[in-house]
Tab-separated table of C-alpha atoms in Angstrom:
chain	number	residue	atom	x	y	z
L	1	MET	CA	-0.023	-0.130	-0.089
L	2	TRP	CA	2.168	2.917	-1.426
L	3	ARG	CA	1.465	6.547	-1.156
L	4	HIS	CA	2.200	8.675	-4.084
L	5	GLY	CA	5.235	11.100	-3.930
L	6	GLN	CA	5.031	14.714	-2.872
L	7	THR	CA	3.125	17.315	-4.918
L	8	SER	CA	2.931	21.241	-4.555
L	9	TRP	CA	-0.274	21.156	-2.710
L	10	ASN	CA	1.268	18.666	-0.218
L	11	VAL	CA	4.096	21.353	0.315
L	12	GLU	CA	1.287	23.976	0.684
L	13	ARG	CA	-0.683	21.844	3.054
L	14	ARG	CA	-3.745	21.958	0.711
L	15	PHE	CA	-6.554	19.447	0.651
L	16	GLN	CA	-5.992	17.508	-2.714
L	17	GLY	CA	-8.894	14.942	-2.743
L	18	LYS	CA	-9.895	13.950	-6.125
L	19	THR	CA	-8.208	17.042	-7.740
L	20	ASP	CA	-5.473	15.840	-10.286
L	21	VAL	CA	-2.441	17.456	-8.951
L	22	PRO	CA	0.794	15.980	-10.361
L	23	LEU	CA	3.971	15.080	-8.671
L	24	ASP	CA	6.619	17.887	-8.167
L	25	GLU	CA	10.324	17.251	-8.740
L	26	THR	CA	10.920	15.985	-5.278
L	27	GLY	CA	7.844	13.652	-5.638
L	28	LEU	CA	9.310	12.154	-8.854
L	29	GLU	CA	12.620	11.418	-7.163
L	30	GLN	CA	10.934	9.989	-4.027
L	31	ALA	CA	9.030	7.680	-6.445
L	32	ARG	CA	12.263	6.520	-8.161
L	33	ARG	CA	14.019	5.820	-4.923
L	34	ALA	CA	11.051	4.048	-3.474
L	35	ALA	CA	10.521	1.970	-6.732
L	36	ARG	CA	14.219	0.601	-6.336
L	37	LEU	CA	13.375	-0.631	-2.894
L	38	LEU	CA	10.027	-2.106	-3.760
L	39	ALA	CA	11.254	-3.881	-6.747
L	40	ALA	CA	13.350	-6.011	-4.486
L	41	LEU	CA	9.903	-7.464	-3.286
L	42	GLN	CA	9.528	-8.930	-6.707
L	43	PRO	CA	5.983	-7.794	-7.106
L	44	THR	CA	3.722	-9.846	-9.608
L	45	ALA	CA	0.957	-7.109	-9.984
L	46	ILE	CA	0.883	-3.355	-9.914
L	47	VAL	CA	-2.463	-1.280	-9.590
L	48	SER	CA	-2.874	2.227	-9.140
L	49	SER	CA	-5.371	5.169	-8.523
L	50	THR	CA	-6.237	6.863	-11.798
L	51	LEU	CA	-5.123	10.296	-10.571
L	52	VAL	CA	-1.850	11.196	-12.208
L	53	ARG	CA	0.152	11.631	-8.921
L	54	ALA	CA	-0.475	7.854	-8.138
L	55	ARG	CA	-0.081	6.782	-11.735
L	56	ASP	CA	3.332	8.398	-12.124
L	57	THR	CA	4.466	6.903	-8.761
L	58	ALA	CA	3.260	3.478	-9.911
L	59	GLN	CA	4.975	3.898	-13.226
L	60	SER	CA	8.374	4.329	-11.641
L	61	LEU	CA	7.982	0.670	-10.365
L	62	ALA	CA	6.570	-0.499	-13.537
L	63	ASP	CA	9.617	0.798	-15.408
L	64	LEU	CA	11.875	-1.362	-13.297
L	65	THR	CA	9.823	-4.447	-13.149
L	66	GLY	CA	8.287	-4.507	-16.672
L	67	LEU	CA	4.921	-5.020	-15.124
L	68	PRO	CA	1.992	-3.200	-16.427
L	69	VAL	CA	-0.120	-0.931	-14.239
L	70	GLY	CA	-3.672	-1.589	-13.714
L	71	PRO	CA	-5.764	1.630	-13.311
L	72	ASP	CA	-8.581	1.550	-10.778
L	73	GLN	CA	-11.020	4.402	-10.233
L	74	GLU	CA	-12.053	2.957	-6.933
L	75	LEU	CA	-8.438	3.676	-5.464
L	76	ILE	CA	-8.649	7.509	-6.032
L	77	GLU	CA	-8.418	9.707	-2.976
L	78	ARG	CA	-11.345	10.796	-0.754
L	79	ASP	CA	-13.683	13.321	-2.424
L	80	GLY	CA	-12.866	16.531	-0.461
L	81	GLY	CA	-16.052	18.361	-1.677
L	82	GLU	CA	-15.647	22.034	-0.841
L	83	TRP	CA	-12.399	21.636	0.997
L	84	GLU	CA	-10.263	20.683	-2.100
L	85	GLY	CA	-7.659	23.338	-2.849
L	86	LEU	CA	-8.012	24.867	0.647
L	87	SER	CA	-5.249	24.872	3.287
L	88	ASP	CA	-5.650	23.554	6.662
L	89	ARG	CA	-5.962	27.138	7.963
L	90	GLU	CA	-8.795	27.975	5.443
L	91	ILE	CA	-10.613	24.738	6.185
L	92	ALA	CA	-10.386	25.460	9.989
L	93	GLU	CA	-11.662	29.144	9.519
L	94	ARG	CA	-14.401	28.390	7.095
L	95	TYR	CA	-15.707	25.046	8.332
L	96	PRO	CA	-14.790	24.651	11.949
L	97	GLU	CA	-17.514	22.392	12.937
L	98	GLN	CA	-17.096	19.979	10.047
L	99	ARG	CA	-13.281	20.001	10.491
L	100	VAL	CA	-13.784	18.698	13.967
L	101	ARG	CA	-15.842	15.769	12.658
L	102	TRP	CA	-13.464	15.626	9.474
L	103	GLU	CA	-16.538	15.610	7.141
L	104	PRO	CA	-15.955	17.877	4.198
L	105	PRO	CA	-19.221	19.326	2.942
L	106	GLY	CA	-20.108	17.699	-0.609
L	107	GLY	CA	-17.364	14.992	-0.182
L	108	GLU	CA	-17.050	11.574	1.111
L	109	THR	CA	-17.453	10.344	4.728
L	110	SER	CA	-14.617	8.244	6.257
L	111	PRO	CA	-16.819	5.104	6.185
L	112	GLN	CA	-17.697	5.553	2.547
L	113	VAL	CA	-13.912	5.747	1.682
L	114	ALA	CA	-13.050	2.678	3.881
L	115	LYS	CA	-15.721	0.562	2.082
L	116	ARG	CA	-14.882	1.831	-1.402
L	117	VAL	CA	-11.045	1.495	-1.164
L	118	GLY	CA	-11.002	-1.684	1.087
L	119	THR	CA	-13.440	-3.442	-1.194
L	120	ALA	CA	-11.063	-2.562	-4.296
L	121	LEU	CA	-8.063	-3.767	-2.251
L	122	GLU	CA	-9.695	-6.977	-1.384
L	123	ARG	CA	-10.671	-7.628	-5.048
L	124	HIS	CA	-7.086	-6.971	-6.289
L	125	ALA	CA	-5.578	-9.273	-3.574
L	126	ALA	CA	-8.053	-12.129	-4.386
L	127	ALA	CA	-6.910	-11.989	-7.888
L	128	LEU	CA	-3.276	-12.797	-6.891
L	129	GLY	CA	-1.878	-16.329	-7.188
L	130	PRO	CA	-0.806	-18.257	-4.002
L	131	ASP	CA	2.651	-16.387	-4.079
L	132	GLY	CA	1.554	-13.265	-5.569
L	133	VAL	CA	2.809	-9.884	-4.431
L	134	LEU	CA	0.691	-6.922	-5.143
L	135	VAL	CA	1.835	-3.162	-4.977
L	136	VAL	CA	-0.945	-0.549	-4.803
L	137	ALA	CA	-0.189	3.053	-5.678
L	138	SER	CA	-2.878	5.308	-4.124
L	139	HIS	CA	-3.320	8.068	-1.563
L	140	GLY	CA	-2.895	8.817	2.105
L	141	ALA	CA	-6.435	8.903	3.293
L	142	ALA	CA	-7.678	6.265	0.685
L	143	LEU	CA	-5.002	3.759	1.837
L	144	ARG	CA	-5.297	4.438	5.717
L	145	LEU	CA	-8.990	3.840	5.552
L	146	GLY	CA	-8.820	1.075	3.083
L	147	ILE	CA	-6.347	-0.668	5.434
L	148	ALA	CA	-8.643	-0.168	8.551
L	149	HIS	CA	-11.384	-1.916	6.390
L	150	MET	CA	-9.155	-4.768	5.499
L	151	LEU	CA	-8.103	-5.253	9.077
L	152	GLY	CA	-11.546	-5.113	10.297
L	153	LEU	CA	-10.982	-2.223	12.860
L	154	PRO	CA	-14.130	-0.674	14.271
L	155	GLU	CA	-14.558	3.001	13.127
L	156	GLU	CA	-13.955	4.301	16.633
L	157	VAL	CA	-10.286	3.269	16.479
L	158	TRP	CA	-9.472	4.309	12.867
L	159	ASN	CA	-7.654	7.432	14.129
L	160	ARG	CA	-5.179	5.183	15.875
L	161	LEU	CA	-3.767	4.136	12.590
L	162	GLY	CA	-1.378	6.805	11.625
L	163	GLY	CA	-1.093	8.456	8.166
L	164	LEU	CA	1.323	7.635	5.477
L	165	SER	CA	4.128	10.195	4.356
L	166	ASN	CA	4.644	10.801	0.874
L	167	CYS	CA	6.158	7.842	-0.981
L	168	CYS	CA	6.001	5.604	2.116
L	169	TRP	CA	4.105	2.406	2.282
L	170	SER	CA	2.415	-0.210	4.529
L	171	VAL	CA	2.638	-3.825	4.261
L	172	LEU	CA	-0.273	-6.409	4.758
L	173	THR	CA	0.141	-10.072	4.820
L	174	GLU	CA	-2.466	-12.807	4.599
L	175	MET	CA	-2.999	-14.899	7.782
L	176	ARG	CA	-3.826	-18.582	7.727
L	177	ASP	CA	-7.401	-17.880	8.515
L	178	GLY	CA	-7.701	-15.542	5.455
L	179	GLY	CA	-7.705	-12.428	7.436
L	180	TRP	CA	-5.025	-9.714	7.182
L	181	ARG	CA	-2.190	-8.526	9.365
L	182	LEU	CA	-0.377	-5.094	9.180
L	183	ALA	CA	3.260	-6.141	8.973
L	184	GLU	CA	4.745	-2.615	8.271
L	185	HIS	CA	3.199	0.874	8.480
L	186	ASN	CA	4.491	4.147	6.862
L	187	ALA	CA	7.707	2.570	6.129
L	188	GLY	CA	10.537	3.710	3.844
L	189	THR	CA	12.387	0.579	3.856
L	190	LEU	CA	11.765	-3.056	3.246
L	191	PRO	CA	10.151	-5.061	5.959
L	192	GLU	CA	12.229	-7.819	7.618
L	193	PRO	CA	11.088	-10.872	9.554
L	194	VAL	CA	10.061	-10.223	13.314
L	195	MET	CA	11.811	-12.750	15.490
L	196	SER	CA	10.288	-12.596	18.963
L	197	ASP	CA	8.340	-14.728	21.694
L	198	ASP	CA	5.047	-12.931	20.420
L	199	ARG	CA	2.677	-15.261	18.323
L	200	ALA	CA	2.305	-12.205	16.000
L	201	GLY	CA	4.717	-14.007	13.497
L	202	ASP	CA	2.015	-16.703	12.618
L	203	ASP	CA	1.100	-15.750	9.112
L	204	ARG	CA	1.922	-16.791	5.526
L	205	ALA	CA	4.451	-14.306	4.483
């Protein structure tokens, strides 16, 4: 679950949502660096949000692996409604009550995003072979909420799952019972096996 690289709106702390903002030069370099690391996972499939910042991030990995990028409209970022293009400060000033609830007028709710993205992630994961490795290039809110859906977390604890930095990723592994485990979160390096006395190591990969 790989968040796109930096954009100018990220730097300006503007709500992007489904607005199609491209990567800036830093974001392009972030994507190239991350792709070199993620290629070591030997992915068997790459899918991406249809927004250009995610597509270009995914393409950096496709260039190294030779894999095609499968576009999926269901993986786009949260619809920010009237908040799109506004800075954090502008949102706080104009929409104080909605900001407390994090409900952009005219946009999507968190449960709507979680279901949309989580369902898409599950569909792509189900299409993998037994030893398949899927890389998904998408967006911060979309991925965080989609991960919460896949893990079966109740809505009241979703905020305990931290956000993803630009071009960082999270790794989910399938457990023996068919559920999912969060193995790495907001990482910028490849995951390594965790050796401990905790039974949290009991999964397939």
